[in-house]
mmCIF file of C-alpha atoms in Angstrom:
data_model
loop_
_atom_site.group_PDB
_atom_site.id
_atom_site.type_symbol
_atom_site.label_atom_id
_atom_site.label_comp_id
_atom_site.label_asym_id
_atom_site.label_seq_id
_atom_site.Cartn_x
_atom_site.Cartn_y
_atom_site.Cartn_z
ATOM 1 C CA ALA M 1 -21.774 0.968 -23.122
ATOM 2 C CA GLN M 2 -21.961 3.407 -25.186
ATOM 3 C CA SER M 3 -23.904 3.624 -28.720
ATOM 4 C CA VAL M 4 -24.833 6.010 -31.452
ATOM 5 C CA THR M 5 -27.861 6.278 -33.155
ATOM 6 C CA GLN M 6 -28.388 7.422 -36.610
ATOM 7 C CA PRO M 7 -32.422 6.943 -37.921
ATOM 8 C CA ASP M 8 -31.513 8.738 -40.940
ATOM 9 C CA ILE M 9 -29.826 6.204 -43.958
ATOM 10 C CA HIS M 10 -30.449 8.251 -46.412
ATOM 11 C CA ILE M 11 -31.392 12.052 -46.972
ATOM 12 C CA THR M 12 -32.155 13.864 -50.858
ATOM 13 C CA VAL M 13 -31.639 17.755 -50.220
ATOM 14 C CA SER M 14 -31.801 20.619 -53.213
ATOM 15 C CA GLU M 15 -29.003 22.181 -53.678
ATOM 16 C CA GLY M 16 -28.981 25.345 -51.299
ATOM 17 C CA ALA M 17 -31.459 24.527 -48.782
ATOM 18 C CA SER M 18 -30.891 23.757 -45.710
ATOM 19 C CA LEU M 19 -30.005 20.434 -43.597
ATOM 20 C CA GLU M 20 -30.698 18.438 -39.865
ATOM 21 C CA LEU M 21 -28.086 15.427 -39.961
ATOM 22 C CA ARG M 22 -29.879 13.713 -36.320
ATOM 23 C CA CYS M 23 -27.691 11.923 -33.973
ATOM 24 C CA ASN M 24 -28.799 10.560 -30.917
ATOM 25 C CA TYR M 25 -26.161 8.310 -28.523
ATOM 26 C CA SER M 26 -26.297 6.604 -25.184
ATOM 27 C CA TYR M 27 -24.003 7.288 -22.628
ATOM 28 C CA GLY M 28 -23.317 6.619 -18.569
ATOM 29 C CA ALA M 29 -21.733 10.270 -18.500
ATOM 30 C CA THR M 30 -20.266 13.241 -19.986
ATOM 31 C CA PRO M 31 -19.953 12.638 -23.357
ATOM 32 C CA TYR M 32 -17.730 13.599 -26.253
ATOM 33 C CA LEU M 33 -18.895 14.279 -29.515
ATOM 34 C CA PHE M 34 -17.843 13.729 -32.791
ATOM 35 C CA TRP M 35 -19.494 14.258 -36.718
ATOM 36 C CA TYR M 36 -17.544 12.504 -39.344
ATOM 37 C CA VAL M 37 -17.598 12.825 -43.327
ATOM 38 C CA GLN M 38 -16.898 10.705 -45.714
ATOM 39 C CA SER M 39 -17.028 11.103 -49.549
ATOM 40 C CA PRO M 40 -16.549 8.376 -51.790
ATOM 41 C CA GLY M 41 -13.364 6.056 -51.615
ATOM 42 C CA GLN M 42 -11.687 8.179 -49.187
ATOM 43 C CA GLY M 43 -11.399 7.909 -45.556
ATOM 44 C CA LEU M 44 -13.171 10.009 -42.692
ATOM 45 C CA GLN M 45 -12.445 13.378 -42.209
ATOM 46 C CA LEU M 46 -13.645 14.804 -38.949
ATOM 47 C CA LEU M 47 -16.102 17.660 -39.294
ATOM 48 C CA LEU M 48 -16.217 18.845 -35.408
ATOM 49 C CA LYS M 49 -16.198 17.335 -32.274
ATOM 50 C CA TYR M 50 -17.831 18.594 -29.074
ATOM 51 C CA PHE M 51 -16.179 18.358 -25.086
ATOM 52 C CA SER M 52 -17.238 20.448 -22.602
ATOM 53 C CA GLY M 53 -18.443 24.394 -22.976
ATOM 54 C CA ASP M 54 -20.886 26.045 -25.678
ATOM 55 C CA THR M 55 -23.375 23.436 -26.237
ATOM 56 C CA LEU M 56 -22.911 24.627 -30.482
ATOM 57 C CA VAL M 57 -20.266 24.210 -31.449
ATOM 58 C CA GLN M 58 -18.445 25.049 -35.139
ATOM 59 C CA GLY M 59 -16.539 22.716 -37.814
ATOM 60 C CA ILE M 60 -15.404 23.212 -41.279
ATOM 61 C CA LYS M 61 -17.486 23.434 -44.435
ATOM 62 C CA GLY M 62 -20.060 25.649 -43.025
ATOM 63 C CA PHE M 63 -21.779 23.192 -40.479
ATOM 64 C CA GLU M 64 -22.460 22.758 -37.031
ATOM 65 C CA ALA M 65 -24.131 20.597 -34.574
ATOM 66 C CA GLU M 66 -25.895 21.643 -31.330
ATOM 67 C CA PHE M 67 -25.258 19.212 -28.004
ATOM 68 C CA LYS M 68 -28.589 18.985 -26.733
ATOM 69 C CA ARG M 69 -28.606 16.400 -22.252
ATOM 70 C CA SER M 70 -32.073 16.455 -21.935
ATOM 71 C CA GLN M 71 -32.076 14.748 -25.713
ATOM 72 C CA SER M 72 -28.701 13.080 -26.200
ATOM 73 C CA SER M 73 -28.585 14.027 -29.595
ATOM 74 C CA PHE M 74 -25.715 15.958 -31.430
ATOM 75 C CA ASN M 75 -27.555 16.940 -34.559
ATOM 76 C CA LEU M 76 -25.674 17.660 -37.455
ATOM 77 C CA ARG M 77 -26.902 21.226 -39.241
ATOM 78 C CA LYS M 78 -25.863 23.904 -42.370
ATOM 79 C CA PRO M 79 -28.306 26.260 -43.179
ATOM 80 C CA SER M 80 -27.446 25.944 -47.033
ATOM 81 C CA VAL M 81 -25.827 22.564 -49.011
ATOM 82 C CA HIS M 82 -23.632 22.361 -51.104
ATOM 83 C CA TRP M 83 -23.077 19.663 -54.851
ATOM 84 C CA SER M 84 -20.407 18.544 -52.996
ATOM 85 C CA ASP M 85 -21.086 18.160 -49.500
ATOM 86 C CA ALA M 86 -22.726 14.586 -51.212
ATOM 87 C CA ALA M 87 -21.310 12.218 -49.319
ATOM 88 C CA GLU M 88 -21.663 9.461 -45.793
ATOM 89 C CA TYR M 89 -22.180 11.760 -42.783
ATOM 90 C CA PHE M 90 -21.103 10.043 -39.398
ATOM 91 C CA CYS M 91 -21.712 10.925 -36.044
ATOM 92 C CA ALA M 92 -19.716 8.575 -33.005
ATOM 93 C CA VAL M 93 -19.489 9.384 -28.981
ATOM 94 C CA GLY M 94 -16.182 7.872 -27.452
ATOM 95 C CA ALA M 95 -15.060 7.030 -24.233
ATOM 96 C CA LYS M 96 -11.871 5.429 -22.408
ATOM 97 C CA SER M 97 -11.631 1.402 -23.115
ATOM 98 C CA ASN M 98 -10.189 0.046 -20.470
ATOM 99 C CA PHE M 99 -6.560 0.391 -21.642
ATOM 100 C CA GLY M 100 -6.458 4.053 -22.040
ATOM 101 C CA ASN M 101 -7.411 4.449 -25.454
ATOM 102 C CA GLU M 102 -9.825 6.497 -26.972
ATOM 103 C CA LYS M 103 -12.463 4.702 -28.388
ATOM 104 C CA LEU M 104 -15.286 5.492 -30.860
ATOM 105 C CA THR M 105 -18.083 4.290 -31.632
ATOM 106 C CA PHE M 106 -19.432 4.992 -34.998
ATOM 107 C CA GLY M 107 -23.413 5.649 -35.627
ATOM 108 C CA THR M 108 -24.238 3.580 -38.802
ATOM 109 C CA GLY M 109 -23.423 6.288 -41.204
ATOM 110 C CA THR M 110 -26.210 8.406 -43.397
ATOM 111 C CA ARG M 111 -25.549 9.218 -46.967
ATOM 112 C CA LEU M 112 -26.822 12.597 -47.988
ATOM 113 C CA THR M 113 -27.399 12.984 -52.015
ATOM 114 C CA ILE M 114 -28.078 16.557 -53.192
ATOM 115 C CA ILE M 115 -30.070 17.487 -55.946
ATOM 116 C CA PRO M 116 -30.177 20.224 -58.174
ATOM 117 C CA GLU R 1 4.096 14.252 -44.801
ATOM 118 C CA THR R 2 2.007 14.218 -42.125
ATOM 119 C CA GLY R 3 -1.281 12.603 -41.081
ATOM 120 C CA VAL R 4 -2.245 9.044 -41.413
ATOM 121 C CA THR R 5 -1.535 7.878 -44.858
ATOM 122 C CA GLN R 6 -2.004 4.272 -46.179
ATOM 123 C CA THR R 7 -0.551 2.236 -49.515
ATOM 124 C CA PRO R 8 -1.281 0.346 -51.807
ATOM 125 C CA ARG R 9 -4.452 2.586 -52.370
ATOM 126 C CA HIS R 10 -6.203 0.123 -54.188
ATOM 127 C CA LEU R 11 -5.605 -4.143 -54.084
ATOM 128 C CA VAL R 12 -6.436 -6.836 -55.656
ATOM 129 C CA MET R 13 -5.695 -10.176 -54.167
ATOM 130 C CA GLY R 14 -5.827 -14.188 -55.595
ATOM 131 C CA MET R 15 -7.290 -15.831 -52.957
ATOM 132 C CA THR R 16 -4.143 -17.805 -52.613
ATOM 133 C CA ASN R 17 -2.316 -14.736 -52.279
ATOM 134 C CA LYS R 18 -0.164 -12.947 -49.298
ATOM 135 C CA LYS R 19 -0.408 -9.474 -49.141
ATOM 136 C CA SER R 20 0.060 -6.253 -46.721
ATOM 137 C CA LEU R 21 -1.542 -3.290 -46.132
ATOM 138 C CA LYS R 22 0.519 -0.709 -44.470
ATOM 139 C CA CYS R 23 -0.721 2.720 -42.355
ATOM 140 C CA GLU R 24 2.176 5.162 -41.427
ATOM 141 C CA GLN R 25 0.938 8.127 -39.014
ATOM 142 C CA HIS R 26 3.171 11.285 -38.380
ATOM 143 C CA LEU R 27 0.390 12.480 -36.186
ATOM 144 C CA GLY R 28 2.609 10.937 -32.620
ATOM 145 C CA HIS R 29 -0.225 9.329 -32.179
ATOM 146 C CA ASN R 30 -0.473 6.648 -29.398
ATOM 147 C CA ALA R 31 -2.946 4.640 -30.430
ATOM 148 C CA MET R 32 -3.997 2.787 -34.192
ATOM 149 C CA TYR R 33 -6.441 1.033 -35.409
ATOM 150 C CA TRP R 34 -8.234 -0.971 -37.849
ATOM 151 C CA TYR R 35 -11.630 -0.760 -39.795
ATOM 152 C CA LYS R 36 -12.677 -2.567 -42.450
ATOM 153 C CA GLN R 37 -15.589 -1.332 -43.765
ATOM 154 C CA SER R 38 -18.346 -2.915 -46.617
ATOM 155 C CA ALA R 39 -21.218 -1.718 -48.249
ATOM 156 C CA LYS R 40 -24.553 -0.791 -46.859
ATOM 157 C CA LYS R 41 -22.793 -2.195 -43.935
ATOM 158 C CA PRO R 42 -21.475 -0.502 -40.579
ATOM 159 C CA LEU R 43 -18.061 0.174 -39.803
ATOM 160 C CA GLU R 44 -16.670 -2.857 -38.054
ATOM 161 C CA LEU R 45 -13.428 -2.057 -36.020
ATOM 162 C CA MET R 46 -11.376 -5.070 -36.093
ATOM 163 C CA PHE R 47 -7.701 -4.086 -34.361
ATOM 164 C CA VAL R 48 -6.695 -1.740 -31.056
ATOM 165 C CA TYR R 49 -3.362 -1.249 -30.652
ATOM 166 C CA SER R 50 -2.662 1.188 -27.821
ATOM 167 C CA LEU R 51 1.130 2.201 -27.269
ATOM 168 C CA GLU R 52 2.166 -0.753 -29.315
ATOM 169 C CA GLU R 53 0.184 -3.543 -27.942
ATOM 170 C CA ARG R 54 -3.030 -5.311 -29.175
ATOM 171 C CA VAL R 55 -5.792 -4.240 -26.860
ATOM 172 C CA GLU R 56 -8.544 -5.368 -28.690
ATOM 173 C CA ASN R 57 -9.305 -7.937 -31.060
ATOM 174 C CA ASN R 58 -12.478 -8.159 -31.734
ATOM 175 C CA SER R 59 -13.923 -11.913 -33.383
ATOM 176 C CA VAL R 60 -11.548 -11.118 -36.852
ATOM 177 C CA PRO R 61 -10.596 -14.518 -39.157
ATOM 178 C CA SER R 62 -6.844 -15.198 -38.383
ATOM 179 C CA ARG R 63 -6.908 -15.187 -42.783
ATOM 180 C CA PHE R 64 -6.076 -11.082 -40.740
ATOM 181 C CA SER R 65 -3.374 -10.292 -39.082
ATOM 182 C CA PRO R 66 -2.488 -6.710 -37.379
ATOM 183 C CA GLU R 67 1.450 -5.761 -36.094
ATOM 184 C CA CYS R 68 2.487 -2.459 -35.097
ATOM 185 C CA PRO R 69 6.192 -2.447 -35.068
ATOM 186 C CA ASN R 70 6.410 0.956 -33.341
ATOM 187 C CA SER R 71 3.771 3.878 -32.406
ATOM 188 C CA SER R 72 4.211 5.136 -36.505
ATOM 189 C CA HIS R 73 3.167 2.050 -38.037
ATOM 190 C CA LEU R 74 0.864 0.195 -37.829
ATOM 191 C CA PHE R 75 0.416 -3.172 -41.184
ATOM 192 C CA LEU R 76 -2.216 -5.660 -41.571
ATOM 193 C CA HIS R 77 -0.885 -8.981 -43.323
ATOM 194 C CA LEU R 78 -3.173 -11.036 -45.672
ATOM 195 C CA HIS R 79 -3.074 -14.045 -46.249
ATOM 196 C CA THR R 80 -6.521 -17.117 -48.259
ATOM 197 C CA LEU R 81 -8.485 -14.742 -47.997
ATOM 198 C CA GLN R 82 -12.282 -14.482 -48.722
ATOM 199 C CA PRO R 83 -13.958 -13.274 -51.839
ATOM 200 C CA GLU R 84 -16.723 -11.471 -49.072
ATOM 201 C CA ASP R 85 -12.851 -9.526 -47.426
ATOM 202 C CA SER R 86 -13.688 -7.773 -49.638
ATOM 203 C CA ALA R 87 -14.225 -3.608 -48.569
ATOM 204 C CA LEU R 88 -12.644 -0.686 -47.664
ATOM 205 C CA TYR R 89 -10.194 -1.132 -44.823
ATOM 206 C CA LEU R 90 -9.350 1.783 -43.124
ATOM 207 C CA CYS R 91 -6.666 2.781 -40.643
ATOM 208 C CA ALA R 92 -7.278 5.487 -38.430
ATOM 209 C CA SER R 93 -4.617 6.968 -35.103
ATOM 210 C CA SER R 94 -5.469 8.580 -32.045
ATOM 211 C CA GLN R 95 -3.929 10.160 -28.932
ATOM 212 C CA SER R 96 -3.886 8.210 -25.625
ATOM 213 C CA ARG R 97 -4.521 11.242 -23.472
ATOM 214 C CA GLY R 98 -7.477 13.483 -24.369
ATOM 215 C CA ASN R 99 -10.443 12.295 -27.256
ATOM 216 C CA TYR R 100 -9.220 14.754 -29.629
ATOM 217 C CA GLY R 101 -11.196 11.790 -31.962
ATOM 218 C CA TYR R 102 -9.339 9.048 -34.833
ATOM 219 C CA THR R 103 -7.734 10.436 -37.577
ATOM 220 C CA PHE R 104 -8.563 8.926 -40.303
ATOM 221 C CA GLY R 105 -6.221 6.871 -43.546
ATOM 222 C CA SER R 106 -8.275 8.097 -46.911
ATOM 223 C CA GLY R 107 -8.225 3.502 -47.198
ATOM 224 C CA THR R 108 -6.997 0.938 -49.130
ATOM 225 C CA ARG R 109 -9.704 -0.650 -51.606
ATOM 226 C CA LEU R 110 -9.293 -4.846 -51.450
ATOM 227 C CA THR R 111 -10.847 -6.894 -53.775
ATOM 228 C CA VAL R 112 -10.113 -10.764 -53.410
ATOM 229 C CA VAL R 113 -10.811 -11.609 -56.504
#
């Protein structure tokens, strides 16, 4: 069974500083990996996804993530954060269930706080 | 309208009430999901429907009753809830073919009083 670990529960960065959120996964085959963002009281919005090919994936809002098979990691990065990036970030790994539907397993999330 | 729409956005109900949450998707997806998100807890997958058939029920109490009348609509019927059921309830949908991720609705904030 697949699993996802987000080791950082809460991260605080200054506006304009760079950001890296960590994600480690466990999956027996080639993983499908996702990052989602959730603003307070809202649903989850897809930031980016990795299926295959180029290991550096570009997403919305200036985010990117790099898939490193040797480290079982899919860390999210942004070179310069904005106050509007304050939110909860979830990493997920996808697989097919026995019933044919897509099954995503989510990490516990990392809450990002931005300070002026 | 596109995407996944959940109604109502907010719901306050007494423990003896019966209410329903509604989810509608206009993406042509054929799988739908209910998640519960409580403060300081991970996302909890409650139910999964694939091609309108319930394929997963993760030990959810019977006071929660899902219904999927067609591939575009998903309901969560609530009755005799407990205060600990207060949470954000999220609906999501996906396409069974391929791994494209889920599309989530904005959620229903439920408060049980």
